[in-house]
Coordinates of C-alpha atoms in Angstrom, one line a residue:
M19 CA 83.6 81.0 109.8
R20 CA 86.8 81.7 111.6
A21 CA 88.1 84.5 109.4
S22 CA 84.8 86.4 109.8
L23 CA 85.0 86.1 113.5
I24 CA 88.6 87.4 113.5
F25 CA 87.6 90.4 111.3
F26 CA 84.9 91.6 113.7
R27 CA 87.2 91.1 116.7
L28 CA 89.8 93.3 115.0
L29 CA 87.2 95.8 114.1
K30 CA 86.0 96.1 117.7
A31 CA 89.6 96.2 119.0
E32 CA 90.4 99.1 116.6
R33 CA 87.2 101.0 117.5
Q34 CA 89.0 104.1 118.7
A35 CA 90.8 104.5 115.3
F36 CA 87.5 105.3 113.7
G37 CA 86.7 108.3 115.9
P38 CA 83.2 109.6 116.4
V39 CA 80.6 107.7 114.4
Q40 CA 76.9 107.9 113.5
I41 CA 75.0 104.6 113.5
Q42 CA 71.7 104.1 111.6
V43 CA 69.7 100.9 111.7
F44 CA 67.1 100.0 109.1
D45 CA 64.5 97.2 109.1
D46 CA 62.7 96.0 106.0
R47 CA 58.9 96.7 106.1
K48 CA 58.3 93.4 104.2
N49 CA 59.7 91.3 107.0
A50 CA 57.4 88.3 107.7
L51 CA 58.3 86.8 111.0
H52 CA 56.0 83.8 111.3
G53 CA 55.2 80.5 109.5
P54 CA 57.3 78.4 107.2
D55 CA 58.2 81.3 105.0
A56 CA 59.4 83.6 107.9
R57 CA 62.0 85.9 106.6
S58 CA 63.6 89.2 107.8
N59 CA 66.2 91.6 106.7
D60 CA 67.9 94.4 108.6
W61 CA 71.0 96.5 107.8
S62 CA 73.1 99.2 109.5
A63 CA 75.2 102.1 108.3
V64 CA 78.1 103.4 110.4
T65 CA 79.3 106.8 109.2
F66 CA 82.7 108.0 110.3
G67 CA 82.9 111.6 111.5
Q68 CA 85.9 112.0 109.1
P69 CA 87.5 109.7 106.5
V70 CA 89.7 107.0 108.1
D71 CA 93.0 106.1 106.4
A72 CA 93.6 102.4 106.4
D73 CA 96.3 100.7 104.4
G74 CA 96.1 103.2 101.6
F75 CA 92.3 103.4 101.5
R76 CA 90.2 106.3 102.8
L77 CA 87.2 104.7 104.6
L78 CA 83.9 106.6 104.7
R79 CA 81.4 104.2 106.1
F80 CA 80.9 100.7 107.3
F81 CA 77.8 98.7 106.2
Q82 CA 76.4 95.4 107.4
R83 CA 73.3 93.5 106.5
R84 CA 71.8 90.2 107.7
E85 CA 69.0 88.0 106.4
I86 CA 67.2 85.5 108.6
V87 CA 65.1 82.7 107.1
A88 CA 63.0 80.4 109.3
G89 CA 64.9 81.6 112.4
K90 CA 68.4 80.8 111.0
P91 CA 70.9 83.2 109.4
D92 CA 70.8 82.8 105.6
N93 CA 73.0 85.7 104.4
Y94 CA 75.5 88.1 106.0
R95 CA 77.1 90.9 104.2
W96 CA 79.5 93.7 105.4
A97 CA 81.5 96.4 103.6
F98 CA 83.6 99.4 103.8
Q99 CA 82.7 102.4 101.6
V100 CA 86.0 103.7 100.1
D101 CA 86.6 107.2 98.9
A102 CA 87.9 106.2 95.4
S103 CA 86.5 105.1 92.1
L104 CA 85.8 101.5 91.2
T105 CA 88.7 101.5 88.7
D106 CA 91.2 102.9 91.2
V107 CA 90.2 100.4 93.9
R108 CA 90.3 97.4 91.6
Q109 CA 93.7 98.3 90.1
R110 CA 95.1 99.0 93.6
V111 CA 93.9 95.6 94.9
E112 CA 95.3 93.8 91.8
Q113 CA 98.7 95.4 92.1
R114 CA 99.0 94.9 95.9
Y115 CA 97.9 91.3 95.9
G116 CA 99.3 90.2 92.5
V117 CA 96.0 88.8 91.3
E118 CA 93.7 89.6 88.4
L119 CA 90.1 90.2 89.4
D120 CA 87.2 88.9 87.5
R121 CA 83.8 90.2 86.6
P122 CA 81.5 87.3 85.8
W123 CA 78.7 89.5 84.3
V124 CA 78.6 93.1 83.0
M125 CA 76.9 94.7 86.1
G126 CA 78.3 92.3 88.6
A127 CA 81.0 92.8 91.3
W128 CA 84.7 92.4 90.8
G129 CA 86.3 89.6 92.7
V130 CA 88.6 86.5 92.6
A131 CA 87.3 83.9 90.2
P132 CA 86.2 80.8 92.2
D133 CA 88.3 78.4 90.2
V134 CA 91.6 80.3 91.0
A135 CA 93.9 78.2 93.2
W136 CA 94.5 79.4 96.7
E137 CA 98.3 80.0 96.1
E138 CA 97.4 82.2 93.1
R139 CA 94.9 84.4 94.9
G140 CA 97.4 86.5 96.9
G141 CA 95.5 85.7 100.1
L142 CA 92.2 87.2 98.8
S143 CA 89.0 85.3 99.6
T144 CA 86.6 84.4 96.8
L145 CA 83.9 85.9 99.0
L146 CA 85.4 89.4 98.5
Q147 CA 83.4 91.7 96.2
I148 CA 84.3 95.2 94.9
T149 CA 81.4 97.3 93.6
G150 CA 80.9 100.9 92.4
Y151 CA 78.8 103.0 94.8
D152 CA 77.2 106.4 95.1
G153 CA 79.1 109.5 94.1
G154 CA 82.0 107.8 92.5
T155 CA 82.9 105.8 95.7
T156 CA 83.4 102.1 96.0
T157 CA 82.4 99.3 98.4
I158 CA 84.7 96.5 99.4
S159 CA 82.5 93.8 100.8
C160 CA 82.3 90.2 102.0
E161 CA 79.2 88.0 101.7
L162 CA 78.5 84.8 103.5
E163 CA 75.6 82.6 102.4
A164 CA 74.0 80.0 104.6
R165 CA 76.5 77.2 103.6
D166 CA 79.4 79.4 104.7
I167 CA 78.0 80.9 107.9
G168 CA 78.2 77.8 110.2
D169 CA 78.1 78.8 113.9
F170 CA 79.2 82.4 113.2
R171 CA 76.8 85.1 114.3
M172 CA 77.4 88.6 113.0
P173 CA 77.4 91.2 115.9
G174 CA 75.3 94.3 115.6
A175 CA 76.9 97.7 114.7
V176 CA 76.4 99.0 118.3
E177 CA 78.1 95.9 119.7
V178 CA 81.2 96.6 117.6
F179 CA 81.3 100.4 117.5
G180 CA 79.6 101.2 120.9
K181 CA 77.3 104.1 121.5
P182 CA 77.5 106.6 118.6
E183 CA 78.8 110.1 119.3
I184 CA 77.1 111.6 116.2
G185 CA 73.4 112.0 115.7
L186 CA 70.8 110.0 117.6
P187 CA 71.4 106.6 119.1
P188 CA 69.5 103.7 117.4
L189 CA 66.5 102.3 119.2
K190 CA 67.4 99.7 121.8
D191 CA 64.5 97.4 121.2
T192 CA 62.2 98.2 118.3
D193 CA 60.2 94.9 118.6
G194 CA 59.6 95.4 122.3
L195 CA 58.4 99.0 121.7
M196 CA 56.0 97.9 118.9
K197 CA 54.7 94.9 120.9
A198 CA 53.9 97.2 123.7
L199 CA 52.0 99.5 121.4
L200 CA 50.1 96.7 119.7
S201 CA 49.1 95.3 123.1
C202 CA 47.6 98.7 124.2
R203 CA 48.9 98.4 127.7
P204 CA 50.5 101.0 130.0
E205 CA 53.9 99.2 129.5
F206 CA 54.2 101.1 126.3
F207 CA 54.8 104.4 128.1
A208 CA 57.6 102.8 130.1
K209 CA 59.1 101.6 126.8
L210 CA 58.9 105.1 125.4
M211 CA 60.8 106.4 128.4
E212 CA 63.5 103.9 127.8
E213 CA 63.9 104.9 124.2
R214 CA 63.5 108.7 124.6
A215 CA 67.1 109.5 123.6
S216 CA 66.5 107.9 120.2
F217 CA 63.7 110.3 119.3
G218 CA 65.8 113.4 119.9
E219 CA 64.6 116.7 121.2
S220 CA 61.0 117.0 120.0
E221 CA 58.5 119.8 119.8
V222 CA 55.3 119.6 121.8
F223 CA 52.1 121.1 120.5
E224 CA 48.8 121.2 122.3
R225 CA 45.2 121.8 121.2
R226 CA 43.1 122.7 124.2
A227 CA 39.7 121.2 124.5
V228 CA 36.8 123.7 125.1
P229 CA 34.1 122.5 127.5
T230 CA 30.6 122.7 126.1
S231 CA 27.7 124.4 127.8
S232 CA 26.2 121.0 128.5
Q233 CA 29.1 120.0 130.7
S234 CA 28.5 120.5 134.4
K235 CA 31.2 122.3 136.4
S236 CA 31.9 119.1 138.3
T237 CA 32.6 117.2 135.1
R238 CA 36.2 117.0 134.2
P239 CA 36.6 118.3 130.6
P240 CA 38.6 116.4 128.0
R241 CA 42.3 117.1 128.3
A242 CA 44.2 118.9 125.6
A243 CA 45.3 116.9 122.6
S244 CA 49.1 116.7 122.5
I245 CA 51.2 116.2 119.4
I246 CA 54.9 115.5 119.6
I247 CA 56.9 116.2 116.4
F248 CA 60.2 114.4 116.1
P249 CA 63.2 116.4 114.7
A250 CA 63.5 113.7 112.0
P251 CA 61.5 110.6 111.1
I252 CA 62.4 107.5 113.1
E253 CA 62.3 104.3 111.2
I254 CA 60.5 101.4 113.1
W255 CA 59.6 98.2 111.2
G256 CA 60.4 100.0 108.0
I257 CA 57.8 102.7 108.8
A258 CA 58.8 106.4 109.0
I259 CA 57.4 107.5 112.4
T260 CA 57.2 111.3 112.4
G261 CA 55.6 111.9 115.8
Y262 CA 53.4 110.9 118.7
T263 CA 49.9 111.9 119.5
Q264 CA 47.8 111.6 122.7
R265 CA 44.3 112.9 123.7
T266 CA 41.3 112.1 125.8
D267 CA 37.8 111.9 124.5
S268 CA 34.5 111.5 126.3
V269 CA 32.6 108.4 124.9
D270 CA 29.2 107.7 126.4
G271 CA 30.1 109.7 129.4
K272 CA 33.3 107.9 130.0
R273 CA 36.8 109.3 129.5
Q274 CA 38.9 107.5 127.0
L275 CA 42.7 107.9 126.4
I276 CA 43.9 107.6 122.8
W277 CA 47.6 107.5 121.9
G278 CA 49.8 106.4 119.1
F279 CA 52.5 107.0 116.5
Q280 CA 52.0 109.3 113.6
T281 CA 53.4 108.2 110.2
R282 CA 53.6 109.1 106.6
D283 CA 51.9 105.9 105.3
G284 CA 48.3 105.2 104.5
R285 CA 46.1 102.7 106.3
N286 CA 46.5 99.9 103.8
Q287 CA 50.3 100.2 103.9
L288 CA 50.4 100.2 107.7
A289 CA 48.0 97.3 107.9
K290 CA 50.2 95.2 105.6
V291 CA 53.3 95.8 107.8
V292 CA 51.4 94.8 110.9
Q293 CA 49.9 91.8 109.2
L294 CA 53.3 90.5 108.2
R295 CA 54.8 91.1 111.6
T296 CA 52.0 89.6 113.7
G297 CA 50.5 86.9 111.6
S298 CA 47.2 88.5 112.2
Q299 CA 44.5 89.6 109.7
P300 CA 42.5 92.8 110.1
V301 CA 38.8 92.1 109.8
E302 CA 35.7 94.2 110.1
G303 CA 37.3 97.5 110.8
I304 CA 39.5 97.5 113.8
R305 CA 39.2 93.8 114.8
W306 CA 42.1 91.4 114.2
E307 CA 41.8 87.7 113.5
L308 CA 44.8 85.9 115.0
D309 CA 46.7 83.2 113.2
L310 CA 46.7 80.6 116.0
T311 CA 50.2 79.4 115.1
T312 CA 51.6 82.8 116.2
E313 CA 49.4 83.2 119.3
D314 CA 52.3 83.0 121.7
T315 CA 54.6 85.4 119.9
G316 CA 53.5 88.5 121.9
Y317 CA 52.7 90.3 118.6
A318 CA 48.9 89.8 118.7
P319 CA 47.2 93.2 118.3
S320 CA 44.8 94.2 121.0
P321 CA 41.1 94.8 120.0
S322 CA 41.8 98.3 121.2
F323 CA 44.6 98.8 118.6
S324 CA 43.6 100.5 115.3
I325 CA 45.1 101.8 112.1
A326 CA 44.1 104.9 110.2
D327 CA 45.8 106.9 107.5
G328 CA 49.0 108.1 109.0
L329 CA 48.3 106.7 112.5
L330 CA 48.9 103.6 114.6
A331 CA 46.8 104.1 117.7
C332 CA 45.4 102.6 120.9
A333 CA 42.4 103.4 123.0
A334 CA 41.8 102.6 126.7
P335 CA 39.7 103.9 129.6
A336 CA 41.4 107.0 131.0
D337 CA 42.4 107.3 134.6
E338 CA 44.2 109.7 136.9
T339 CA 47.6 108.1 136.0
E340 CA 47.6 108.9 132.3
P341 CA 51.1 110.1 131.4
D342 CA 52.0 113.7 130.6
P343 CA 53.3 113.4 126.9
S344 CA 55.9 116.1 127.5
T345 CA 57.6 113.8 130.0
L346 CA 57.8 110.8 127.7
F347 CA 60.2 112.5 125.3
L348 CA 63.2 114.9 125.4
T349 CA 61.5 118.2 124.5
V350 CA 62.8 121.3 123.0
K351 CA 63.4 124.0 125.7
Q352 CA 61.0 126.9 125.0

């Protein structure tokens, strides 16, 4: 839709007028990415460092949301949060554009009635919606459904506003990071390094392993278990990731490296998210039965991937190249 494209071009062109911003990106944990019913939702919130005056409105934040069904955009929505009550915003719009807004149902949004002729709308689109929001503020939004989208593709918040100057930057590639974790390959550690800025300055805690009397002096004892605590939970796939853990164990005389993300969710909740994302079914403990229609997606969990309460983890034979956890993240200076 041409008007939508023009809006985002103008928004990007006026980027400097919005000053420093914080960008938060969210991903619905119910997203199912495979099969005929594949559906995903994600949304972003761009918070301005201070209110921005624009044409008589004080803008606080910019929101955008997109819904993808069977690989095609099904719904786009974007909005400004305005520092004014719903009544004030509605009356101001009506006075400025000389049009009476309509509310088709009691709890619905205010907008131009679809049967109003173009010349009587004052230039307002029937896709415009005005809705009350938190704390007595209001959102002025536009919504495109599949029939209206055409070839338009809504750019991401970082594409429009650039790198945020407030708070932590969003993850660059959440899917790539989680694919690497589920595969239980060393590529995961490289992905962590690429995303380290998004986890913030984290605290490192170590629990030292104590060698037993049965261990010979020549036997290398298990390494300390390391726990990385993020300054704030990081949302990945709709899961609140609170930290990272890594340790080595001795299993049947062989050293094994175990690593993964700590979360606030139980095993069943985590398994459901992974099942929807991968098209795989957990069976018999830690094994996964792959849906063959999704075999080439890159999401298939490794047999070495497991889920426990509060933990998404991998296990693999340890070697001399195992990473130092404190180098994978930005750590708080002691």
